[in-house]
Amino acid sequence: MSLHQFLLEPITCHAWNRDRTQIAISPNNHEVHIYQKSGNQWVKSHELKEHNGHITGIDWAPKSDRIVTCGADRNAYVWSLKDGVWKPTLVILRINRAATFVKWSPLENKFAVGSGARLISVCYFESDNDWWVSKHIKKPIRSTVLSLDWHPNNVLLAAGSCDFKCRVFSAYIKEVEEKPGPTPWGSKMPFGAVLAEFGGAGGGGWVHSVSFSSSGNRLAWVSHDSTVTVVDGTKGSTPSQLKTEFLPLLSVLFISENSVVAAGHDCCPMLFRCDDGGSLTFVSKLDLPKASITRNISAMERFRNMDKRATTEDRNTALETLHQNSITQVSIYEGDQRDCRKFCTTGIDGAMTIWDFKSLEASIQGLRIM
Amino acid sequence: MAKNTLSSRFRKLDIDEFDENKFVDDHDEAVDNQGPDATEIDNLIRIGDTMTAFQLALRNPPLNTKNPAIKERALAIVLRVLTSFKSSDIEPAVKSLDRSGVDLLMKYIYRGFEKPSDNSSAILLQWHEKAFAVGGLGSIVRVLTARKTV
């Protein structure tokens, strides 16, 4: 597990390029900083300054090498690298509230932006006019959209929002793609159709993050009432919910067809397993602190503590986990969603940590990723 | 200008009621639990079978109803059961509950905290400690985020 502390500012969001040599992060301000890996260090190589408000989402398309960013200024920009400089193209989203989340589709011909305007803006490039056009999905979203994830078929889009529901929409744009075949979520998919809706019913909390599995048959989401839920589209539509005893989780990711990693306000990534019957169980926390070595405090240190902190004990105020504040995003570092070998977390403490399943399986007793 | 600023009648308007984008929760009033049965539970407490009284008290929680009287009644019954427990009996009682039971117990405990009486706080704090040991911070978060309150 390697932790890299970028700066002291929180990392609002991050995105990796295809070969993981560069990372784009936003240090809780209007800019995106791109860091290039050089040996064991990260060196800042570019600063993308165009937004007028805090950046809320970044996504880096691996194949076409374009970056899309969205911000609280209600805008989104698509950045392309030309002659070593990242050039922005404004995308008119037609929203009257901040954008909250952005994600490229698997084929990278469209991207979806969630916003506080209670709608999702699906944008595609119209080559005749040489600009990005946006289409809105409004009904039946009743509050801010917090998170989005694309289905591997490039058409279906899962959205988690503050109206306590997780929904699967169709984002089929006839100008850029063929009609999709039937899926376990449905067969008729006109643009904006709701294929499935989960949650609400008087319980639940804001849905912070959603994730499709690599096959697209399973959908997982985490919500503010400290629960993780998984639903299997091929096995009917009853979701399997696990009420955890942790603080709410903020980000969730499928790392194999049966395993889910989630992290949040407990500053620690957790592993959950979803078996073939579709039921969800908690496996383990992935950040187990090593046994703390009790140091013998010297007399000098004791008096210094008495003077500074009015205490004679050696009280360490740091958290036992690697991250010192909530983790806001989990992403795949090595592998893909079918078989992930390493994943990356960033959080409010401004640190980025890369977790390796091989060393996790070795250090945590009985841990096996399936 | 002077005349209008004297009037504070406008301050009694709740501007959020007129917001057209206001979020209205879809409340299914369908299943309306009436809360636990007072007489049966009283009998069980009198004969000293607090465990069964406890199991019964947590059945049929009035979560869906908007009627405060039903909720007050159910709360009073549950609190009577909780305060009649001996400290040593609390832990096995909590262990006998499943995850949703622990969440429901936590909801009642926090409702009990709202109006402390002479001897309720001490015993409720002991209940809270045992329920927290099983339910963790998640059960407390679910009390805070629940829209169907007990």
Short mmCIF file of C-alpha atoms in Angstrom, two decimals:
data_model
loop_
_atom_site.label_atom_id
_atom_site.label_comp_id
_atom_site.label_asym_id
_atom_site.label_seq_id
_atom_site.Cartn_x
_atom_site.Cartn_y
_atom_site.Cartn_z
CA MET A 1 0.00 0.00 0.00
CA SER A 2 1.67 3.18 -1.07
CA LEU A 3 0.34 6.50 0.10
CA HIS A 4 1.26 9.72 -1.64
CA GLN A 5 0.37 13.03 -0.05
CA PHE A 6 -0.21 15.58 -2.80
CA LEU A 7 -0.97 18.72 -0.83
CA LEU A 8 -2.94 19.48 2.29
CA GLU A 9 -6.05 20.43 0.31
CA PRO A 10 -8.73 17.78 -0.14
CA ILE A 11 -8.70 15.96 -3.45
CA THR A 12 -12.24 16.47 -4.71
CA CYS A 13 -11.91 13.97 -7.54
CA HIS A 14 -9.27 12.22 -9.62
CA ALA A 15 -8.89 10.41 -12.92
CA TRP A 16 -6.12 8.23 -14.35
CA ASN A 17 -4.88 8.08 -17.91
CA ARG A 18 -4.74 4.75 -19.74
CA ASP A 19 -1.29 3.53 -18.64
CA ARG A 20 -1.52 5.11 -15.18
CA THR A 21 1.49 7.33 -15.74
CA GLN A 22 -0.53 10.49 -15.21
CA ILE A 23 -3.22 11.44 -12.75
CA ALA A 24 -5.55 14.43 -12.98
CA ILE A 25 -6.74 15.74 -9.63
CA SER A 26 -8.58 18.77 -8.40
CA PRO A 27 -7.33 20.18 -5.09
CA ASN A 28 -10.71 21.53 -4.02
CA ASN A 29 -10.54 24.62 -6.22
CA HIS A 30 -11.25 25.81 -9.77
CA GLU A 31 -8.28 24.00 -11.30
CA VAL A 32 -7.29 20.56 -12.44
CA HIS A 33 -3.66 19.58 -11.85
CA ILE A 34 -2.11 16.80 -13.88
CA TYR A 35 0.78 14.98 -12.24
CA GLN A 36 3.24 12.84 -14.15
CA LYS A 37 4.86 9.84 -12.54
CA SER A 38 8.63 10.05 -12.54
CA GLY A 39 10.27 7.23 -10.62
CA ASN A 40 8.69 7.22 -7.20
CA GLN A 41 7.62 10.83 -7.28
CA TRP A 42 4.73 12.67 -8.83
CA VAL A 43 5.64 15.83 -10.67
CA LYS A 44 3.05 18.42 -11.68
CA SER A 45 3.05 18.67 -15.48
CA HIS A 46 -0.07 20.67 -16.38
CA GLU A 47 -2.57 23.02 -14.81
CA LEU A 48 -5.99 23.20 -16.43
CA LYS A 49 -7.53 26.54 -15.57
CA GLU A 50 -10.80 27.34 -17.24
CA HIS A 51 -13.57 26.72 -14.77
CA ASN A 52 -15.05 29.53 -12.69
CA GLY A 53 -16.26 27.34 -9.90
CA HIS A 54 -15.06 24.34 -7.96
CA ILE A 55 -14.41 21.27 -10.08
CA THR A 56 -16.80 18.52 -9.06
CA GLY A 57 -15.95 15.79 -11.56
CA ILE A 58 -13.07 14.67 -13.78
CA ASP A 59 -12.99 11.71 -16.15
CA TRP A 60 -10.16 10.71 -18.48
CA ALA A 61 -11.08 8.69 -21.56
CA PRO A 62 -8.42 5.97 -21.84
CA LYS A 63 -8.55 5.34 -25.59
CA SER A 64 -9.13 8.80 -27.04
CA ASP A 65 -7.05 10.52 -24.34
CA ARG A 66 -9.54 13.30 -23.71
CA ILE A 67 -10.40 14.71 -20.30
CA VAL A 68 -13.87 15.93 -19.41
CA THR A 69 -14.33 18.13 -16.34
CA CYS A 70 -17.45 19.57 -14.79
CA GLY A 71 -17.83 22.15 -12.09
CA ALA A 72 -19.97 24.23 -9.83
CA ASP A 73 -20.02 26.92 -12.51
CA ARG A 74 -22.65 24.83 -14.39
CA ASN A 75 -20.19 24.13 -17.21
CA ALA A 76 -18.31 21.17 -18.57
CA TYR A 77 -15.17 21.27 -20.68
CA VAL A 78 -13.68 18.59 -22.91
CA TRP A 79 -9.88 18.89 -22.96
CA SER A 80 -7.67 17.55 -25.75
CA LEU A 81 -3.90 17.48 -25.79
CA LYS A 82 -2.52 19.54 -28.70
CA ASP A 83 1.22 20.14 -28.97
CA GLY A 84 1.76 19.33 -25.32
CA VAL A 85 -0.95 21.76 -24.13
CA TRP A 86 -4.42 20.78 -22.96
CA LYS A 87 -7.00 22.83 -24.90
CA PRO A 88 -10.55 23.13 -23.54
CA THR A 89 -13.79 23.01 -25.49
CA LEU A 90 -16.83 24.35 -23.71
CA VAL A 91 -19.88 22.10 -23.57
CA ILE A 92 -23.21 23.86 -23.12
CA LEU A 93 -25.01 21.70 -20.61
CA ARG A 94 -28.08 23.96 -20.27
CA ILE A 95 -28.31 23.43 -16.52
CA ASN A 96 -29.15 26.11 -14.00
CA ARG A 97 -27.43 24.49 -11.02
CA ALA A 98 -23.96 23.10 -10.40
CA ALA A 99 -22.77 19.96 -12.15
CA THR A 100 -21.90 17.22 -9.65
CA PHE A 101 -20.47 14.27 -11.55
CA VAL A 102 -19.21 13.38 -15.03
CA LYS A 103 -18.38 10.08 -16.73
CA TRP A 104 -17.34 9.08 -20.24
CA SER A 105 -19.33 6.25 -21.79
CA PRO A 106 -17.40 2.99 -22.45
CA LEU A 107 -17.02 3.78 -26.19
CA GLU A 108 -16.12 7.41 -25.36
CA ASN A 109 -18.54 8.86 -27.89
CA LYS A 110 -20.70 10.42 -25.19
CA PHE A 111 -20.50 11.47 -21.58
CA ALA A 112 -23.10 12.01 -18.90
CA VAL A 113 -23.14 14.85 -16.36
CA GLY A 114 -25.17 14.75 -13.17
CA SER A 115 -26.28 18.05 -11.70
CA GLY A 116 -28.06 19.82 -8.90
CA ALA A 117 -30.70 20.86 -11.42
CA ARG A 118 -32.36 17.46 -10.86
CA LEU A 119 -31.37 16.21 -14.29
CA ILE A 120 -28.70 14.31 -16.18
CA SER A 121 -27.14 15.89 -19.24
CA VAL A 122 -26.02 13.34 -21.83
CA CYS A 123 -23.63 14.97 -24.29
CA TYR A 124 -22.46 13.74 -27.69
CA PHE A 125 -20.35 15.31 -30.41
CA GLU A 126 -22.17 16.57 -33.48
CA SER A 127 -19.57 16.66 -36.23
CA ASP A 128 -21.72 18.82 -38.60
CA ASN A 129 -21.66 21.76 -36.21
CA ASP A 130 -18.37 20.72 -34.65
CA TRP A 131 -19.62 21.01 -31.11
CA TRP A 132 -21.03 19.02 -28.21
CA VAL A 133 -24.81 18.76 -27.92
CA SER A 134 -26.57 17.86 -24.68
CA LYS A 135 -29.82 16.04 -24.14
CA HIS A 136 -31.57 16.03 -20.77
CA ILE A 137 -32.98 13.21 -18.71
CA LYS A 138 -35.35 14.87 -16.23
CA LYS A 139 -38.20 12.63 -15.21
CA PRO A 140 -38.61 11.24 -12.61
CA ILE A 141 -35.53 12.63 -10.81
CA ARG A 142 -36.63 14.78 -7.90
CA SER A 143 -33.35 15.93 -6.41
CA THR A 144 -29.62 16.39 -7.06
CA VAL A 145 -27.92 13.60 -9.01
CA LEU A 146 -24.84 12.56 -7.03
CA SER A 147 -23.32 9.76 -9.06
CA LEU A 148 -23.48 8.03 -12.44
CA ASP A 149 -22.15 4.84 -13.98
CA TRP A 150 -22.42 3.51 -17.52
CA HIS A 151 -23.44 -0.01 -18.39
CA PRO A 152 -20.90 -1.80 -20.67
CA ASN A 153 -23.38 -1.64 -23.57
CA ASN A 154 -22.79 2.12 -23.80
CA VAL A 155 -26.52 2.84 -23.59
CA LEU A 156 -27.73 2.23 -20.04
CA LEU A 157 -26.84 4.68 -17.30
CA ALA A 158 -27.27 4.18 -13.56
CA ALA A 159 -27.86 7.29 -11.47
CA GLY A 160 -27.84 7.74 -7.71
CA SER A 161 -29.49 10.86 -6.39
CA CYS A 162 -30.51 12.75 -3.29
CA ASP A 163 -34.13 11.68 -3.64
CA PHE A 164 -32.98 8.44 -1.98
CA LYS A 165 -33.31 6.41 -5.20
CA CYS A 166 -31.00 4.60 -7.57
CA ARG A 167 -32.31 4.38 -11.12
CA VAL A 168 -31.27 2.81 -14.43
CA PHE A 169 -31.96 5.05 -17.41
CA SER A 170 -31.51 4.60 -21.11
CA ALA A 171 -29.17 7.17 -22.63
CA TYR A 172 -29.55 5.87 -26.18
CA ILE A 173 -28.56 8.58 -28.68
CA LYS A 174 -29.61 7.52 -32.15
CA GLU A 175 -27.20 9.95 -33.83
CA VAL A 176 -24.12 8.18 -32.56
CA GLU A 177 -25.00 4.55 -32.12
CA GLU A 178 -27.02 1.57 -33.27
CA LYS A 179 -30.07 0.31 -31.43
CA PRO A 180 -28.90 -1.81 -28.50
CA GLY A 181 -29.88 -5.43 -28.01
CA PRO A 182 -32.04 -6.51 -25.08
CA THR A 183 -30.45 -6.69 -21.62
CA PRO A 184 -31.63 -8.13 -18.30
CA TRP A 185 -32.66 -4.57 -17.41
CA GLY A 186 -35.10 -4.28 -20.31
CA SER A 187 -35.40 -4.41 -24.07
CA LYS A 188 -37.18 -1.22 -25.06
CA MET A 189 -34.78 1.65 -24.44
CA PRO A 190 -35.82 5.01 -25.86
CA PHE A 191 -33.81 7.92 -24.58
CA GLY A 192 -34.69 8.89 -21.03
CA ALA A 193 -36.73 5.76 -20.23
CA VAL A 194 -36.47 4.50 -16.66
CA LEU A 195 -35.69 0.80 -16.81
CA ALA A 196 -35.45 0.25 -13.07
CA GLU A 197 -35.88 2.23 -9.89
CA PHE A 198 -34.75 1.17 -6.43
CA GLY A 199 -34.77 2.61 -2.97
CA GLY A 200 -36.87 5.28 -1.34
CA ALA A 201 -39.99 3.86 0.28
CA GLY A 202 -39.57 5.97 3.37
CA GLY A 203 -36.18 4.60 4.24
CA GLY A 204 -32.70 5.00 2.93
CA GLY A 205 -30.46 7.97 2.48
CA TRP A 206 -28.86 9.93 -0.35
CA VAL A 207 -27.32 7.54 -2.84
CA HIS A 208 -23.67 8.61 -2.90
CA SER A 209 -22.26 6.26 -5.50
CA VAL A 210 -23.37 3.62 -8.01
CA SER A 211 -21.40 0.98 -9.90
CA PHE A 212 -22.22 -1.57 -12.58
CA SER A 213 -20.29 -4.86 -12.60
CA SER A 214 -18.21 -5.69 -15.67
CA SER A 215 -20.98 -7.80 -17.17
CA GLY A 216 -23.53 -5.09 -16.52
CA ASN A 217 -25.84 -7.55 -14.82
CA ARG A 218 -25.21 -6.36 -11.30
CA LEU A 219 -25.62 -2.89 -9.89
CA ALA A 220 -24.29 -1.78 -6.51
CA TRP A 221 -24.88 1.48 -4.66
CA VAL A 222 -24.01 2.96 -1.29
CA SER A 223 -26.24 5.35 0.55
CA HIS A 224 -26.06 7.77 3.44
CA ASP A 225 -27.90 5.49 5.85
CA SER A 226 -24.74 3.36 6.07
CA THR A 227 -26.01 0.65 3.74
CA VAL A 228 -24.62 -1.11 0.69
CA THR A 229 -27.09 -2.59 -1.77
CA VAL A 230 -26.60 -4.88 -4.74
CA VAL A 231 -29.22 -5.90 -7.25
CA ASP A 232 -28.81 -8.57 -9.90
CA GLY A 233 -30.77 -7.78 -13.03
CA THR A 234 -30.83 -11.39 -14.11
CA LYS A 235 -32.40 -12.57 -10.86
CA GLY A 236 -35.46 -10.40 -10.64
CA SER A 237 -35.50 -6.98 -9.12
CA THR A 238 -35.25 -7.52 -5.38
CA PRO A 239 -32.14 -5.76 -4.16
CA SER A 240 -30.04 -7.27 -1.40
CA GLN A 241 -29.23 -4.64 1.20
CA LEU A 242 -26.59 -4.84 3.88
CA LYS A 243 -26.93 -2.48 6.85
CA THR A 244 -23.38 -1.83 7.98
CA GLU A 245 -22.23 -0.72 11.40
CA PHE A 246 -19.85 1.83 9.90
CA LEU A 247 -20.21 5.46 9.01
CA PRO A 248 -21.77 6.12 5.58
CA LEU A 249 -19.75 5.02 2.56
CA LEU A 250 -19.12 7.50 -0.23
CA SER A 251 -17.80 5.50 -3.15
CA VAL A 252 -18.36 1.97 -4.41
CA LEU A 253 -16.71 -0.09 -7.14
CA PHE A 254 -17.06 -3.63 -8.48
CA ILE A 255 -13.61 -5.22 -8.56
CA SER A 256 -14.78 -8.58 -9.83
CA GLU A 257 -18.18 -10.00 -10.67
CA ASN A 258 -18.66 -11.07 -7.05
CA SER A 259 -16.72 -8.53 -5.03
CA VAL A 260 -17.31 -4.92 -4.25
CA VAL A 261 -14.95 -2.41 -2.63
CA ALA A 262 -16.46 0.61 -0.91
CA ALA A 263 -14.95 3.44 1.16
CA GLY A 264 -16.25 6.50 2.90
CA HIS A 265 -16.30 8.43 6.14
CA ASP A 266 -14.53 5.68 8.09
CA CYS A 267 -11.39 6.46 6.04
CA CYS A 268 -10.94 2.79 5.29
CA PRO A 269 -11.80 0.72 2.20
CA MET A 270 -14.04 -2.28 2.87
CA LEU A 271 -14.58 -5.44 0.91
CA PHE A 272 -18.01 -6.98 0.41
CA ARG A 273 -18.93 -10.19 -1.37
CA CYS A 274 -22.01 -10.81 -3.45
CA ASP A 275 -22.65 -14.50 -3.87
CA ASP A 276 -24.45 -16.26 -6.73
CA GLY A 277 -27.79 -16.03 -4.94
CA GLY A 278 -27.35 -12.29 -4.98
CA SER A 279 -27.00 -11.75 -1.24
CA LEU A 280 -24.39 -9.38 0.10
CA THR A 281 -22.00 -10.02 2.99
CA PHE A 282 -19.24 -7.99 4.58
CA VAL A 283 -15.83 -9.60 4.20
CA SER A 284 -13.25 -7.34 5.77
CA LYS A 285 -11.85 -3.87 6.25
CA LEU A 286 -8.85 -3.52 3.98
CA ASP A 287 -6.86 -1.13 6.14
CA LEU A 288 -5.98 -3.08 9.23
CA PRO A 289 -3.45 -1.20 11.32
CA LYS A 290 -0.35 -3.13 12.27
CA ALA A 291 0.01 -3.76 16.00
CA SER A 292 1.20 -0.51 17.50
CA ILE A 293 4.66 -0.64 19.00
CA THR A 294 4.60 0.80 22.50
CA ARG A 295 7.51 3.14 22.70
CA ASN A 296 9.25 4.02 25.88
CA ILE A 297 8.88 7.75 26.21
CA SER A 298 11.98 9.54 27.36
CA ALA A 299 11.80 11.87 30.33
CA MET A 300 12.45 14.84 28.05
CA GLU A 301 9.46 13.93 25.92
CA ARG A 302 7.29 13.57 28.99
CA PHE A 303 8.12 17.06 30.19
CA ARG A 304 7.67 18.43 26.69
CA ASN A 305 4.23 16.87 26.51
CA MET A 306 3.39 18.23 29.93
CA ASP A 307 4.39 21.67 28.81
CA LYS A 308 2.76 21.60 25.38
CA ARG A 309 -0.30 19.48 25.89
CA ALA A 310 -0.72 19.30 29.68
CA THR A 311 -0.53 15.53 29.51
CA THR A 312 2.07 12.96 30.39
CA GLU A 313 0.77 10.21 28.12
CA ASP A 314 1.91 9.61 24.60
CA ARG A 315 -1.39 10.35 22.92
CA ASN A 316 -1.21 10.10 19.21
CA THR A 317 -3.99 12.08 17.58
CA ALA A 318 -3.55 10.54 14.15
CA LEU A 319 -6.07 7.98 12.92
CA GLU A 320 -4.99 4.37 12.73
CA THR A 321 -5.94 4.12 9.07
CA LEU A 322 -3.68 5.23 6.22
CA HIS A 323 -6.08 7.97 5.18
CA GLN A 324 -6.49 10.66 7.81
CA ASN A 325 -9.86 11.85 6.58
CA SER A 326 -12.83 10.52 4.60
CA ILE A 327 -12.20 8.73 1.33
CA THR A 328 -14.28 10.30 -1.42
CA GLN A 329 -13.38 8.25 -4.49
CA VAL A 330 -12.25 4.72 -5.30
CA SER A 331 -10.94 3.88 -8.76
CA ILE A 332 -9.31 0.94 -10.51
CA TYR A 333 -5.54 1.26 -10.81
CA GLU A 334 -4.49 -2.04 -12.35
CA GLY A 335 -6.75 -4.55 -14.05
CA ASP A 336 -10.33 -3.98 -15.03
CA GLN A 337 -13.70 -4.40 -13.41
CA ARG A 338 -13.72 -8.10 -14.10
CA ASP A 339 -10.45 -8.70 -12.31
CA CYS A 340 -8.90 -5.81 -10.50
CA ARG A 341 -5.45 -6.25 -9.00
CA LYS A 342 -4.87 -2.79 -7.59
CA PHE A 343 -7.20 0.05 -6.75
CA CYS A 344 -6.66 3.66 -5.77
CA THR A 345 -8.37 5.86 -3.19
CA THR A 346 -8.31 9.64 -2.73
CA GLY A 347 -9.84 11.64 0.03
CA ILE A 348 -10.34 14.82 1.96
CA ASP A 349 -6.89 14.50 3.53
CA GLY A 350 -5.29 15.20 0.13
CA ALA A 351 -3.66 11.78 -0.02
CA MET A 352 -3.77 9.18 -2.78
CA THR A 353 -3.24 5.55 -1.80
CA ILE A 354 -2.77 2.56 -4.08
CA TRP A 355 -3.91 -0.76 -2.65
CA ASP A 356 -2.59 -4.07 -3.93
CA PHE A 357 -4.78 -7.13 -3.52
CA LYS A 358 -1.81 -9.49 -3.56
CA SER A 359 -0.30 -7.90 -0.48
CA LEU A 360 -3.74 -7.47 1.12
CA GLU A 361 -4.45 -11.18 0.71
CA ALA A 362 -1.10 -11.96 2.27
CA SER A 363 -1.44 -9.62 5.23
CA ILE A 364 -5.10 -10.15 6.14
CA GLN A 365 -5.92 -13.62 7.36
CA GLY A 366 -8.44 -15.51 5.33
CA LEU A 367 -8.92 -12.79 2.74
CA ARG A 368 -9.55 -14.10 -0.74
CA ILE A 369 -10.90 -12.02 -3.57
CA MET A 370 -13.27 -14.08 -5.69
CA MET B 1 -41.06 53.02 3.47
CA ALA B 2 -41.59 53.49 7.18
CA LYS B 3 -45.09 52.01 7.17
CA ASN B 4 -44.21 48.76 5.38
CA THR B 5 -41.20 47.94 7.47
CA LEU B 6 -43.33 48.00 10.62
CA SER B 7 -45.38 45.07 9.49
CA SER B 8 -43.85 41.70 10.27
CA ARG B 9 -46.81 39.68 9.06
CA PHE B 10 -44.80 38.37 6.13
CA ARG B 11 -42.46 36.63 8.54
CA LYS B 12 -45.22 34.15 9.29
CA LEU B 13 -45.19 32.89 5.71
CA ASP B 14 -43.35 29.64 5.12
CA ILE B 15 -41.82 30.41 1.76
CA ASP B 16 -40.77 26.78 1.22
CA GLU B 17 -44.41 25.70 1.01
CA PHE B 18 -44.80 27.75 -2.15
CA ASP B 19 -41.72 26.34 -3.86
CA GLU B 20 -42.86 24.40 -6.92
CA ASN B 21 -39.77 22.20 -6.85
CA LYS B 22 -40.35 21.20 -3.25
CA PHE B 23 -39.53 17.56 -2.55
CA VAL B 24 -42.57 15.67 -1.32
CA ASP B 25 -41.74 12.27 0.06
CA ASP B 26 -43.94 9.48 -1.26
CA HIS B 27 -45.48 8.10 1.88
CA ASP B 28 -47.27 4.80 1.60
CA GLU B 29 -49.90 4.91 4.32
CA ALA B 30 -50.92 1.38 3.49
CA VAL B 31 -49.79 -0.78 6.39
CA ASP B 32 -50.54 1.09 9.61
CA ASN B 33 -49.19 -0.63 12.69
CA GLN B 34 -50.96 0.28 15.88
CA GLY B 35 -48.02 -0.24 18.15
CA PRO B 36 -47.57 -2.89 20.83
CA ASP B 37 -50.36 -4.16 23.04
CA ALA B 38 -50.22 -2.36 26.39
CA THR B 39 -52.18 -4.76 28.61
CA GLU B 40 -50.28 -7.88 27.65
CA ILE B 41 -46.96 -6.15 28.16
CA ASP B 42 -48.04 -4.77 31.55
CA ASN B 43 -48.88 -8.29 32.67
CA LEU B 44 -45.52 -9.62 31.55
CA ILE B 45 -43.66 -6.84 33.38
CA ARG B 46 -45.67 -7.54 36.53
CA ILE B 47 -44.76 -11.21 36.55
CA GLY B 48 -41.15 -10.31 35.80
CA ASP B 49 -40.85 -11.76 32.29
CA THR B 50 -39.11 -8.71 30.91
CA MET B 51 -37.55 -10.57 27.98
CA THR B 52 -40.90 -11.52 26.44
CA ALA B 53 -42.27 -8.07 27.18
CA PHE B 54 -39.27 -6.68 25.32
CA GLN B 55 -39.85 -8.91 22.28
CA LEU B 56 -43.51 -7.95 22.17
CA ALA B 57 -42.85 -4.25 22.65
CA LEU B 58 -40.66 -4.11 19.57
CA ARG B 59 -43.26 -5.72 17.36
CA ASN B 60 -45.62 -3.63 15.22
CA PRO B 61 -43.80 -0.35 15.44
CA PRO B 62 -45.98 2.57 14.31
CA LEU B 63 -43.56 3.72 11.60
CA ASN B 64 -45.97 4.63 8.84
CA THR B 65 -48.63 6.55 10.72
CA LYS B 66 -48.68 10.32 10.95
CA ASN B 67 -50.79 10.24 14.09
CA PRO B 68 -48.62 11.42 16.99
CA ALA B 69 -50.89 9.90 19.63
CA ILE B 70 -50.21 6.38 18.40
CA LYS B 71 -46.48 7.05 18.37
CA GLU B 72 -46.55 8.52 21.89
CA ARG B 73 -48.44 5.53 23.17
CA ALA B 74 -46.03 3.05 21.60
CA LEU B 75 -43.06 5.03 22.91
CA ALA B 76 -44.45 5.05 26.45
CA ILE B 77 -44.93 1.29 26.38
CA VAL B 78 -41.45 0.60 25.08
CA LEU B 79 -39.85 2.94 27.60
CA ARG B 80 -41.74 1.25 30.42
CA VAL B 81 -40.31 -2.07 29.30
CA LEU B 82 -36.78 -0.69 28.92
CA THR B 83 -36.76 0.94 32.35
CA SER B 84 -38.04 -2.23 34.01
CA PHE B 85 -34.93 -4.18 32.96
CA LYS B 86 -32.12 -5.05 35.32
CA SER B 87 -28.69 -3.95 34.07
CA SER B 88 -27.44 -7.52 33.74
CA ASP B 89 -30.36 -8.54 31.54
CA ILE B 90 -29.82 -5.84 28.94
CA GLU B 91 -27.04 -7.52 27.01
CA PRO B 92 -28.81 -10.85 26.32
CA ALA B 93 -31.90 -8.93 25.30
CA VAL B 94 -29.94 -6.93 22.73
CA LYS B 95 -28.20 -10.10 21.49
CA SER B 96 -31.57 -11.65 20.74
CA LEU B 97 -32.36 -9.01 18.15
CA ASP B 98 -31.54 -9.07 14.46
CA ARG B 99 -30.05 -6.11 12.59
CA SER B 100 -33.38 -4.36 11.96
CA GLY B 101 -34.38 -5.00 15.56
CA VAL B 102 -31.26 -3.26 16.79
CA ASP B 103 -31.99 -0.31 14.49
CA LEU B 104 -35.54 -0.11 15.84
CA LEU B 105 -34.31 -0.32 19.44
CA MET B 106 -31.86 2.52 18.72
CA LYS B 107 -34.73 4.64 17.37
CA TYR B 108 -36.72 4.12 20.57
CA ILE B 109 -33.65 4.85 22.73
CA TYR B 110 -33.07 8.19 21.04
CA ARG B 111 -36.76 9.04 21.31
CA GLY B 112 -36.45 8.22 24.99
CA PHE B 113 -33.49 10.58 25.29
CA GLU B 114 -35.63 13.44 24.02
CA LYS B 115 -37.68 13.65 27.20
CA PRO B 116 -35.55 12.50 30.12
CA SER B 117 -37.36 11.58 33.30
CA ASP B 118 -35.95 10.90 36.78
CA ASN B 119 -34.55 7.45 36.33
CA SER B 120 -34.79 6.87 32.60
CA SER B 121 -31.49 8.43 31.54
CA ALA B 122 -29.22 6.01 33.38
CA ILE B 123 -30.90 2.87 32.14
CA LEU B 124 -31.30 4.28 28.63
CA LEU B 125 -27.58 5.01 28.51
CA GLN B 126 -26.88 1.40 29.43
CA TRP B 127 -29.24 0.25 26.68
CA HIS B 128 -27.49 2.61 24.29
CA GLU B 129 -24.08 1.20 25.16
CA LYS B 130 -25.17 -2.38 24.53
CA ALA B 131 -27.06 -1.56 21.36
CA PHE B 132 -24.08 0.44 20.07
CA ALA B 133 -21.79 -2.51 20.67
CA VAL B 134 -23.91 -4.57 18.27
CA GLY B 135 -25.16 -1.97 15.82
CA GLY B 136 -22.18 0.33 15.68
CA LEU B 137 -22.19 3.85 14.29
CA GLY B 138 -24.29 2.63 11.36
CA SER B 139 -27.31 2.04 13.57
CA ILE B 140 -27.07 5.60 14.91
CA VAL B 141 -26.70 6.98 11.38
CA ARG B 142 -29.84 5.07 10.43
CA VAL B 143 -31.71 6.74 13.31
CA LEU B 144 -30.61 10.14 12.00
CA THR B 145 -31.42 9.46 8.33
CA ALA B 146 -34.66 7.54 8.81
CA ARG B 147 -37.68 9.30 7.39
CA LYS B 148 -40.11 6.86 8.93
CA THR B 149 -39.63 7.63 12.61
CA VAL B 150 -41.04 5.74 15.52
#
